[in-house]
Short mmCIF file of C-alpha atoms in Angstrom, two decimals:
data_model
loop_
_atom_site.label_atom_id
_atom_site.label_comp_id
_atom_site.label_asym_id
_atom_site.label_seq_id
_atom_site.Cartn_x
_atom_site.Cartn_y
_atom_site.Cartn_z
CA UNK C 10 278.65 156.53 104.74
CA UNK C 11 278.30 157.90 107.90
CA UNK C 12 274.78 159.33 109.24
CA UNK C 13 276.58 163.02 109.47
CA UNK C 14 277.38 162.47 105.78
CA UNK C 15 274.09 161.57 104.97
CA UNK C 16 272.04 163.89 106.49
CA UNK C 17 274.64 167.06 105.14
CA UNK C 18 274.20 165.45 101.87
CA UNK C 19 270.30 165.37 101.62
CA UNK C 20 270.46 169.31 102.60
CA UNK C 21 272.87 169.82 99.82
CA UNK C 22 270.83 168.18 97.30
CA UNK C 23 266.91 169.30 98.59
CA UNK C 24 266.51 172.03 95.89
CA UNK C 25 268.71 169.38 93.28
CA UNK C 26 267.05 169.64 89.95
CA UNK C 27 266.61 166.09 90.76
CA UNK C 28 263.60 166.17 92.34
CA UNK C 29 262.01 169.39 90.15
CA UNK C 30 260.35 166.91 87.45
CA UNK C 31 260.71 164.30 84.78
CA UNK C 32 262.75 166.57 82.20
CA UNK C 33 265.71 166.54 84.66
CA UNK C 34 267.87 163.71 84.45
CA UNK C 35 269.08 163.87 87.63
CA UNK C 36 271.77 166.32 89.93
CA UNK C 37 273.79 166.55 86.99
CA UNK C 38 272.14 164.73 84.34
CA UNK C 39 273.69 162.14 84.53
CA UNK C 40 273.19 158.08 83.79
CA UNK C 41 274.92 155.68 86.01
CA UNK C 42 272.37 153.10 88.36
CA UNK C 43 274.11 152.04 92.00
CA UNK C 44 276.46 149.22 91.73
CA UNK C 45 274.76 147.40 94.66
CA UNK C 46 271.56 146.13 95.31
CA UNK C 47 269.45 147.73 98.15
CA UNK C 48 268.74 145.52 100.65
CA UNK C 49 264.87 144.54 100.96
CA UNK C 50 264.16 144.86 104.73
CA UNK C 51 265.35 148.87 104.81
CA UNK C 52 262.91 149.56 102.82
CA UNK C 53 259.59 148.00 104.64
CA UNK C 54 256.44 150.26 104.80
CA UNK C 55 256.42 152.79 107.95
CA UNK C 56 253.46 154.45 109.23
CA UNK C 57 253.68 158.18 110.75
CA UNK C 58 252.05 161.50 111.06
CA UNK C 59 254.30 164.02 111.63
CA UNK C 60 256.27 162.14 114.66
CA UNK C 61 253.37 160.31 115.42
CA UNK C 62 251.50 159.93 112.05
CA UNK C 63 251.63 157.27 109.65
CA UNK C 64 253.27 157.64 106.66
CA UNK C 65 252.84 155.73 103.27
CA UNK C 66 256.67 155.81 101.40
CA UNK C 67 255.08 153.69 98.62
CA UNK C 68 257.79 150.89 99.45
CA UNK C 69 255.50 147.97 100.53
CA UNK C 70 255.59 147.33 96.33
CA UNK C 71 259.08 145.99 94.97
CA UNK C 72 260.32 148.88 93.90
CA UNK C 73 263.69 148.09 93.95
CA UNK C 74 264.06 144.82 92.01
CA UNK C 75 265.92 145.23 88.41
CA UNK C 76 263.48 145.95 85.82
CA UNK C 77 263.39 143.42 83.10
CA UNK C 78 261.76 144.80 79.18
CA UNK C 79 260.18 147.97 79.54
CA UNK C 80 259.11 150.02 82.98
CA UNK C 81 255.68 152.16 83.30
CA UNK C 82 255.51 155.67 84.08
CA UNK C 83 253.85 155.11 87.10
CA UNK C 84 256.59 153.31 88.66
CA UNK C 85 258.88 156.57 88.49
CA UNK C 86 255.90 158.87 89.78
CA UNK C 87 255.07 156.74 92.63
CA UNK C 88 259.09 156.96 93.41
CA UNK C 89 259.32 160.32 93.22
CA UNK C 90 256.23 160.63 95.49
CA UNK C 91 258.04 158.88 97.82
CA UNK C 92 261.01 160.45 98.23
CA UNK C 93 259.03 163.98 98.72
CA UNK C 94 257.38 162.15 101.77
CA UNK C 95 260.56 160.96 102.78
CA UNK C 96 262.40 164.20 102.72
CA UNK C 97 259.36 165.74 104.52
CA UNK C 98 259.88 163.38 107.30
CA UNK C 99 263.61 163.44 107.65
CA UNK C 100 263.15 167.35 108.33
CA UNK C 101 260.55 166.71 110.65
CA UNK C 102 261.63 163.71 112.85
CA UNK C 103 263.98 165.07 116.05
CA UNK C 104 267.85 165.41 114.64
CA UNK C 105 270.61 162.35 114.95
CA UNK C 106 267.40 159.73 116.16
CA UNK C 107 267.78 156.33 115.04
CA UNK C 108 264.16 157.07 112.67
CA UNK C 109 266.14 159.98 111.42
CA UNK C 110 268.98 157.90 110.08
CA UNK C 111 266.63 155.09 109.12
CA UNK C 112 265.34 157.84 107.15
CA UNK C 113 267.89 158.85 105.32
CA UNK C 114 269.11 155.90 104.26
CA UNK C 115 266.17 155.29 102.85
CA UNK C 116 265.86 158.44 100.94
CA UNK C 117 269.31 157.54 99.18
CA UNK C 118 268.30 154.26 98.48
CA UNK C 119 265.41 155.50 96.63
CA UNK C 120 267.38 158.37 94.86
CA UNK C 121 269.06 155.56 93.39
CA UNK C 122 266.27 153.34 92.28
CA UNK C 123 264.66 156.65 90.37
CA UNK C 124 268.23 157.24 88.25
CA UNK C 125 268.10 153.72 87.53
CA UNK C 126 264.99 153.29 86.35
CA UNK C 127 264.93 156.40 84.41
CA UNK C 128 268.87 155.28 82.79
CA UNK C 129 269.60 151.68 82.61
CA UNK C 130 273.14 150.87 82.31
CA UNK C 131 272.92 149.15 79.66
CA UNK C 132 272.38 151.60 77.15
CA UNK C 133 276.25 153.42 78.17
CA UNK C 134 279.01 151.97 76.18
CA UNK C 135 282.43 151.73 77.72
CA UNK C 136 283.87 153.43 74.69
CA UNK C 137 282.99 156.30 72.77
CA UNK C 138 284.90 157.95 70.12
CA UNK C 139 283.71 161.71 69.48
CA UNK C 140 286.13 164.33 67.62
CA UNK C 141 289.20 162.32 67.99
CA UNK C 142 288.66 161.84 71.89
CA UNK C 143 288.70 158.33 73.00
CA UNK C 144 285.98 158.56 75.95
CA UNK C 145 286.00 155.89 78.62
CA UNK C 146 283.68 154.90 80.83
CA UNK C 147 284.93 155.40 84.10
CA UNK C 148 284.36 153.21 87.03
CA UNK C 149 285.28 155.12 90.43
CA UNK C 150 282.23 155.90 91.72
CA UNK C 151 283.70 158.10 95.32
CA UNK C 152 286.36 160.41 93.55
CA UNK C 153 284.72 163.99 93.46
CA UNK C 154 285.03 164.90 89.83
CA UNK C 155 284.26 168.58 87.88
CA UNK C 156 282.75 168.06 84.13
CA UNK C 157 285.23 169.77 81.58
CA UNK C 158 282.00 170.95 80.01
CA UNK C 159 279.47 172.46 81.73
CA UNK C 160 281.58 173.30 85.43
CA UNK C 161 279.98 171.38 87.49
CA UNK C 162 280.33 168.58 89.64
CA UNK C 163 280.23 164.71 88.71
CA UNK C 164 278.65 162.33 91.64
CA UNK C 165 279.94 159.31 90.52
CA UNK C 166 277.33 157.27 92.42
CA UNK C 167 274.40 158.26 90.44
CA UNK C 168 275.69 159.67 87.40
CA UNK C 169 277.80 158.33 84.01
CA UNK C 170 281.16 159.51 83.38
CA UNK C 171 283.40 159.89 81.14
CA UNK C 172 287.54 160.62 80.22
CA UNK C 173 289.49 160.52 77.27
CA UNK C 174 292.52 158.62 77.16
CA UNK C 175 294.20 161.07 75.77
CA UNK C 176 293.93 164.21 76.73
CA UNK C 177 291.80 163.25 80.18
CA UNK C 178 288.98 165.48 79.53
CA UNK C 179 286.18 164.19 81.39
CA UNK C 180 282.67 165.15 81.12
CA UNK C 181 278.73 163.86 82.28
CA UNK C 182 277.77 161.33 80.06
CA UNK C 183 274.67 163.78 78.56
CA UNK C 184 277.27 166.53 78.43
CA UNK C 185 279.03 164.58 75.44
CA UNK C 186 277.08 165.62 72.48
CA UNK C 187 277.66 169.21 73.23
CA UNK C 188 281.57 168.85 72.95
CA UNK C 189 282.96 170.82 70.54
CA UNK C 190 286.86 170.90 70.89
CA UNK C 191 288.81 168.47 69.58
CA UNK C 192 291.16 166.08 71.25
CA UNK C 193 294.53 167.81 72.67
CA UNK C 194 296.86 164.98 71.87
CA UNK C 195 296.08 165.41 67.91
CA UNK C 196 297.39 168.37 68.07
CA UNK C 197 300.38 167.59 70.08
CA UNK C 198 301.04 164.39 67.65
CA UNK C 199 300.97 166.57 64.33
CA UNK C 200 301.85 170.12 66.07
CA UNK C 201 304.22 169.67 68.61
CA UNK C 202 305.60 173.03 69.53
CA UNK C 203 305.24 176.19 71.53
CA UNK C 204 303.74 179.44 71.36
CA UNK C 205 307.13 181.06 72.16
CA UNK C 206 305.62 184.62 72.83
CA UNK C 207 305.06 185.84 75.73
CA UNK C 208 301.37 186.05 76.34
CA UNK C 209 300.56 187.11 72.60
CA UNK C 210 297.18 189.72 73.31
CA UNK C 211 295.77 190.54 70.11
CA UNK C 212 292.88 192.19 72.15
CA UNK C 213 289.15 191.38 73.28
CA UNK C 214 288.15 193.33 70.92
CA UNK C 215 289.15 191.72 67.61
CA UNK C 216 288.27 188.79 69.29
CA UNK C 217 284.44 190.22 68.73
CA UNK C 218 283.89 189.98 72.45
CA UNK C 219 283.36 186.51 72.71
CA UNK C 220 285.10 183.73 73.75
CA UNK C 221 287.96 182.09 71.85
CA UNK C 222 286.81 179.01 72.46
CA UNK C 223 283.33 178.79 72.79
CA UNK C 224 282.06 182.10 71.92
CA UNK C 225 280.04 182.54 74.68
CA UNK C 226 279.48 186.91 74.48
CA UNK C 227 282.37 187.67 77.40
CA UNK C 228 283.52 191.23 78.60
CA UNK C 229 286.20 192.88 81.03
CA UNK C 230 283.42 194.03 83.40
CA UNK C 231 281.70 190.57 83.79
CA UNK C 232 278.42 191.53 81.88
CA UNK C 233 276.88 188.89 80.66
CA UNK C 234 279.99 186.54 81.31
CA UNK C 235 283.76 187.74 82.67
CA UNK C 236 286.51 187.58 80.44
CA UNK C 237 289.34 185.93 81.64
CA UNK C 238 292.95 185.57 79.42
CA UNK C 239 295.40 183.06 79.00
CA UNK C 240 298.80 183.54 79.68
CA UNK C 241 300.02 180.98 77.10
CA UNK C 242 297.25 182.17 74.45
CA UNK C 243 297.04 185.49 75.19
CA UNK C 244 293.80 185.47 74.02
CA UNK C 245 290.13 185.69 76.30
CA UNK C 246 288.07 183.07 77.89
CA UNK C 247 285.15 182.21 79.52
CA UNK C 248 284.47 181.19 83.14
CA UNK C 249 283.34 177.86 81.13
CA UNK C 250 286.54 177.57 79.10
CA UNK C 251 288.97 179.02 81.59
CA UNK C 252 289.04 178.06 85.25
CA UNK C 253 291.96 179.78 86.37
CA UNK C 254 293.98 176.97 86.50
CA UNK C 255 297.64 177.52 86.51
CA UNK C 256 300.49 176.41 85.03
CA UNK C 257 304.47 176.99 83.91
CA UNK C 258 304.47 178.82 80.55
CA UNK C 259 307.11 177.61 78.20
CA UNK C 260 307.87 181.39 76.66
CA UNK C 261 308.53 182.97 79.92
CA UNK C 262 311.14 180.02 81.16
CA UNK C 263 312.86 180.50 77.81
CA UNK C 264 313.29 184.42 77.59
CA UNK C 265 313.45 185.38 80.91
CA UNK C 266 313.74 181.95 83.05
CA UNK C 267 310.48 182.79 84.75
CA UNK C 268 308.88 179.67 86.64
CA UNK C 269 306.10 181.23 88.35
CA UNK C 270 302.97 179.32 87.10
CA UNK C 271 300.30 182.05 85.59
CA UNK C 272 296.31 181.50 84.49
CA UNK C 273 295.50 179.47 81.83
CA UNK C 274 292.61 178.65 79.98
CA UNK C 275 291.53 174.68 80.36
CA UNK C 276 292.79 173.52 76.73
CA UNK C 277 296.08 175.06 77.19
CA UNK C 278 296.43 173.57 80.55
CA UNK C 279 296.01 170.48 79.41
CA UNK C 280 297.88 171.08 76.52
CA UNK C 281 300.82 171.82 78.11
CA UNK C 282 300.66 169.04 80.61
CA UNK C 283 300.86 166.97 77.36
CA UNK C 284 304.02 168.21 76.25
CA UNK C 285 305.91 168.50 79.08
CA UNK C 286 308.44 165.93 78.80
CA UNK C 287 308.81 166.39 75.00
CA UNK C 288 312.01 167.35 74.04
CA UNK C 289 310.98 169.94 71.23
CA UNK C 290 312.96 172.65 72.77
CA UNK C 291 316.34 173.84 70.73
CA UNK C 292 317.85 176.29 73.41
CA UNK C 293 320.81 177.50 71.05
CA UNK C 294 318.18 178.83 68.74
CA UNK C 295 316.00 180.22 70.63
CA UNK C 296 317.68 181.83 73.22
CA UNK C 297 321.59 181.44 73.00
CA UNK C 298 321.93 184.40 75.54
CA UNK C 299 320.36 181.89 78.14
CA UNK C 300 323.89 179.93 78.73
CA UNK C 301 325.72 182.89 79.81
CA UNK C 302 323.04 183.76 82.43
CA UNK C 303 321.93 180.44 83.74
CA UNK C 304 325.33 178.53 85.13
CA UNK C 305 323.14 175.16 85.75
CA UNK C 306 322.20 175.31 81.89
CA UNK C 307 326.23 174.60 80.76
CA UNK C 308 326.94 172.52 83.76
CA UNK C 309 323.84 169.98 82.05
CA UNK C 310 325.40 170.89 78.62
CA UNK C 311 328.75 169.57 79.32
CA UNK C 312 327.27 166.43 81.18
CA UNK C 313 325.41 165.59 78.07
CA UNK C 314 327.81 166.06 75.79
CA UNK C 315 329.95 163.84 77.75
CA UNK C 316 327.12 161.12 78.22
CA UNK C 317 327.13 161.32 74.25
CA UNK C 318 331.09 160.56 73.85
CA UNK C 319 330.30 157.79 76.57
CA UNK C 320 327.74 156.12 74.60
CA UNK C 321 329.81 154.12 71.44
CA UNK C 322 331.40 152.55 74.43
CA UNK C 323 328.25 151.03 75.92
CA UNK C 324 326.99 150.01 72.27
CA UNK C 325 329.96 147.67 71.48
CA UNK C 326 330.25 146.52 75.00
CA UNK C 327 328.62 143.25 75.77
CA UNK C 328 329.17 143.95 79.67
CA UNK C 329 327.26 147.28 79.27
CA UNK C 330 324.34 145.92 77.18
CA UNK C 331 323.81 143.46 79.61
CA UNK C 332 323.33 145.73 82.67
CA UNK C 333 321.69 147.60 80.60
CA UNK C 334 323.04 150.84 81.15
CA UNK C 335 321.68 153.13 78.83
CA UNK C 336 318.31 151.90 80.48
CA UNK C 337 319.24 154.50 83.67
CA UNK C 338 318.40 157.48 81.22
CA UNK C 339 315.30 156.13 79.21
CA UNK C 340 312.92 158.73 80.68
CA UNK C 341 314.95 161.33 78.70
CA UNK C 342 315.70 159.69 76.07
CA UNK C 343 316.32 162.46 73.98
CA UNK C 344 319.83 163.26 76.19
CA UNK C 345 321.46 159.83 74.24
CA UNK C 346 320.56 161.26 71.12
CA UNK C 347 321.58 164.73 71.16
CA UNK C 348 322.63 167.25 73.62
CA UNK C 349 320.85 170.63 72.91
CA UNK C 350 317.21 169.51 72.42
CA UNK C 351 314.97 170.71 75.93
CA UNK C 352 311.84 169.76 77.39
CA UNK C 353 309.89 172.19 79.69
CA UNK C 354 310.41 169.47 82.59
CA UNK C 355 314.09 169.43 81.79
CA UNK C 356 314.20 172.88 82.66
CA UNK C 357 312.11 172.86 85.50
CA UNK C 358 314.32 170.60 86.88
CA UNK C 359 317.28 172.41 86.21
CA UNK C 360 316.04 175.21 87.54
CA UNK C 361 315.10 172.89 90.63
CA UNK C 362 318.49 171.32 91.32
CA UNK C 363 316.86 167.39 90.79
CA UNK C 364 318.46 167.48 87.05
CA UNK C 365 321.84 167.82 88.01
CA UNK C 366 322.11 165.84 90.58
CA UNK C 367 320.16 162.55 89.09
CA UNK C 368 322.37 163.25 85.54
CA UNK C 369 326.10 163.99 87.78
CA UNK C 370 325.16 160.11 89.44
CA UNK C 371 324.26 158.41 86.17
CA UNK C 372 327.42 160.25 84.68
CA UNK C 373 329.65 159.23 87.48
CA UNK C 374 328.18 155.20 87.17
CA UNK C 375 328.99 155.07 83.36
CA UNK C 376 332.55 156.78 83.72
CA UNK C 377 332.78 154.01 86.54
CA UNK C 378 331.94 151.14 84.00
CA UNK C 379 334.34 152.36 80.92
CA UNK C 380 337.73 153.18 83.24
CA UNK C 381 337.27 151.00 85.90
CA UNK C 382 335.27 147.82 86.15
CA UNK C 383 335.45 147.01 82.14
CA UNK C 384 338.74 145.72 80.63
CA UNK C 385 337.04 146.00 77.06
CA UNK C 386 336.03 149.52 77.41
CA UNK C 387 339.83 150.24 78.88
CA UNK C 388 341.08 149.18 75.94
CA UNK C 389 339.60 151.91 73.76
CA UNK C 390 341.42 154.75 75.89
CA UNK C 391 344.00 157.21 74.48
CA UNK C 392 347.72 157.80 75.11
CA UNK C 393 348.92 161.24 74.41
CA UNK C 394 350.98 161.28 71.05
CA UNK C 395 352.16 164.87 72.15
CA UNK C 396 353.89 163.66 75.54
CA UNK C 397 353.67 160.18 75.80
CA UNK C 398 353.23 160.40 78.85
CA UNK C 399 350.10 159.70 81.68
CA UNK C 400 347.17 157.54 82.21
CA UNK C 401 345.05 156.37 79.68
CA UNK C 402 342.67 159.02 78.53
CA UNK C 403 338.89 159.32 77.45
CA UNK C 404 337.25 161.78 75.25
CA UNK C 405 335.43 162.28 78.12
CA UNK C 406 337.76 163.30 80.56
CA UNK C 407 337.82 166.98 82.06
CA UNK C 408 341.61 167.22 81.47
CA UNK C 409 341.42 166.30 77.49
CA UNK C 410 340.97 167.78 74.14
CA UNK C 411 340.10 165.86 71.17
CA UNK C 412 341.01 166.86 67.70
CA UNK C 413 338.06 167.25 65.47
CA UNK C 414 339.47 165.34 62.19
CA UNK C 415 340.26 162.05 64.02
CA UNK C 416 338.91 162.26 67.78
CA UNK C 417 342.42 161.48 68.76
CA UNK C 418 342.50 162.56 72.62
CA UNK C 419 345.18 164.35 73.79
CA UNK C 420 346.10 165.98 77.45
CA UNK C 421 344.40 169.81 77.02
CA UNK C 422 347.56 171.59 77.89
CA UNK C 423 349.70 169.52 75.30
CA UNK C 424 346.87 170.03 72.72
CA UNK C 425 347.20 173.61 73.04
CA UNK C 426 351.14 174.27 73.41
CA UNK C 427 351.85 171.91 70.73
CA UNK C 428 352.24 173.94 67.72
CA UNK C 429 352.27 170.96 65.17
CA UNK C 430 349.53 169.56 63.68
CA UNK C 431 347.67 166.57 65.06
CA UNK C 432 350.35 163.49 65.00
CA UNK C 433 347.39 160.77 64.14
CA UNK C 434 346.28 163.34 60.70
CA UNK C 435 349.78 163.51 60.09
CA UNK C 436 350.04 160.16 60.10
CA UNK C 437 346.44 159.29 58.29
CA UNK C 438 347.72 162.24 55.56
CA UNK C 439 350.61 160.16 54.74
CA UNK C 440 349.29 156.95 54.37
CA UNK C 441 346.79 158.36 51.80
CA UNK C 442 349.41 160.28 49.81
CA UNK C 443 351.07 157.03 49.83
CA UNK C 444 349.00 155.02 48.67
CA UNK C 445 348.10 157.48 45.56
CA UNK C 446 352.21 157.15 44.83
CA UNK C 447 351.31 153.23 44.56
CA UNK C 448 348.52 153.88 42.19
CA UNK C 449 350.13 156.17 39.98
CA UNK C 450 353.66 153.68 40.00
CA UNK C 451 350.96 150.75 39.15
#
């Protein structure tokens, strides 16, 4: 850390309730001791008055050894005693000296010795379960962090933090007991759909004023706390509850192709980050109206579908199980399983252009396999009954039609001149009336 740093940080932190008394529990309250030890010869007794005074930091006794069993009270006073003296100091010593610096250093140093003696590490778990939230202990001790619960910020070097596997909330380590909403992935495992409304308001008022989370007392003028509504909810937050983060909401995409992220409260946000690549989204439903309007929407429609008529070649191909093909679309998984089921990220990247490129190169690669470099897949191509005449065909082919009795594939314009019924159900017809003739005869 660099003296700049240090100095701008002890003027941040002079009025911290860390240094009002013993019920604080530090900046934040938190519980995490320094990872390293402090090293003994910083902290050798000074003398000063003023500049030219002597002054007493209490450090001449080890201070700053690990405690072993229990610690006095008297140990954390004469710590805290210090550090007033040492602040005192650093504000009157002349700015960017090397006893300045010294200074501050040393004022960190013993910032860290008082949160460790007042919350040994050992008494924080590395897991704790609490309302379906799976809370880790976290580790990073320089990434600047905000507390889910009570808005404020997490310093990682003094302080106990936690985040939830799940759903990522993260919170102060004292701030856990005063959770109160459960885990966002439950809900996404036994829920997993969308409000498909567009902002649903039922009103502040039969929301009794308070928040619909917390129920903190809120109102629209700010008194005693601002209301602030959630585009996905439509219901009222509080400046606790609802940060004005922002995010993509699911209804407005689907009725009106809207992308423009809008405010929304903290669970939502994180709900929705959850379920953003789930494919829970039937378009032809919902909104049929949305293929006539959107031409990327039946461009993607027509590659799945295709993808779909592609895949009982890959299954029964030893070639294509071996490279693995199907592999190249197993971050949307969903689009070998059916072909009108959505995500929200599908969407967005429709609506972004990345979909249709990524899915027209994974569609032109498996055509590839099936009519050019695989004699096996070859095989399994058409000849048109109606003309006789052409290449081999593929159900997938832009040219084709295929009947839907026998998923014979003809050419399109034969299919639809020809006035006779499909030759290969003519054929199949036959055979079974035949075969009745030879049960009867029998």
């Amino acid at each position: 850390m660099e003296y700049d740093e240090r100095l701008a940080l002890f003027r941040q932190t002079r009025l911290n309730p860390f240094d009002r008394g013993e019920e604080e529990d530090g900046p934040q309250g938190g519980k995490t001791p320094p990872q390293h030890e402090a090293r003994p010869e910083l902290f050798s007794g000074t003398r000063t008055h003023s500049s030219d005074r002597t002054m007493d930091l209490g450090l001449a006794e080890d201070h700053f050894s690990r405690p072993v069993g229990s610690f006095v009270a008297s140990d954390i006073e004469q710590l805290k005693l210090a550090i007033e003296e040492c602040k005192k100091l650093i504000l009157e010593l002349p700015e960017h000296s090397e006893r300045q610096k010294d200074t501050v250093v040393k004022l960190i140093h013993l910032r860290l010795k008082l949160q460790e003696l007042k919350d040994p590490e050992e008494d924080e778990p590395n897991l704790r379960i609490l309302l379906e939230h799976r809370f880790s202990k976290e580790k990073s001790k320089s990434v600047k962090q905000t507390c889910d619960k009570c808005s404020t910020i997490i310093w990682g070097l003094i302080q106990t933090w936690y985040t939830c596997t799940g759903c990522y909330y993260r919170c102060h380590s004292k701030c856990m007991n005063l959770i109160t909403k459960p885990c966002v992935r439950s809900k996404v495992s036994h829920q997993s759909e969308y409000e498909l409304s567009i902002c649903p308001e039922i009103g502040l008022d039969r929301q009794d004023y308070r928040c619909a989370e917390c129920r903190t007392p809120i109102s629209l003028r700010g008194v005693p706390s601002e209301a602030r509504q959630c585009d996905y909810t439509g219901q009222y937050y509080c400046s606790t509850c609802h940060w004005n983060d922002t995010a993509i909401v699911p209804a407005r995409v689907i009725h009106n192709w809207e992308f423009e992220p809008r405010k929304v409260c903290r669970s939502s946000m994180r709900y929705l980050a959850l379920m953003l690549s789930r494919p829970v989204l039937r378009l032809k439903e919902i909104n049929p109206l949305l293929f006539n309007f959107v031409e990327e929407l039946v461009e993607i429609r027509k590659l799945r579908q295709d993808i779909l008529l592609m895949k009982p070649y890959f299954i029964t191909c030893k070639e294509a199980m071996e490279a693995r093909l199907l592999l190249q679309l197993q971050d949307r998984q969903h689009f070998v399983e059916n072909d009108d089921m959505y995500s929200l990220q599908d969407l967005i990247d429709i609506s972004s252009g990345r979909l249709s490129c990524s899915l027209t190169e994974i569609h032109t690669t498996f055509a590839k396999h099936i009519k050019l470099d695989c004699e096996r897949c070859q095989a399994k191509g058409f000849v048109c009954e109606l003309c006789k005449e052409g290449d081999i065909l593929f159900p997938f082919d832009s040219h084709t039609s295929v009947c839907h009795d026998c998923s014979a594939v003809f050419h399109r314009d034969c299919y639809y001149d020809n006035s006779t019924t499909c030759p290969r159900c003519a054929r199949m017809t036959e055979r079974k009336q035949d075969d009745v003739s030879d049960v009867k005869e029998a």
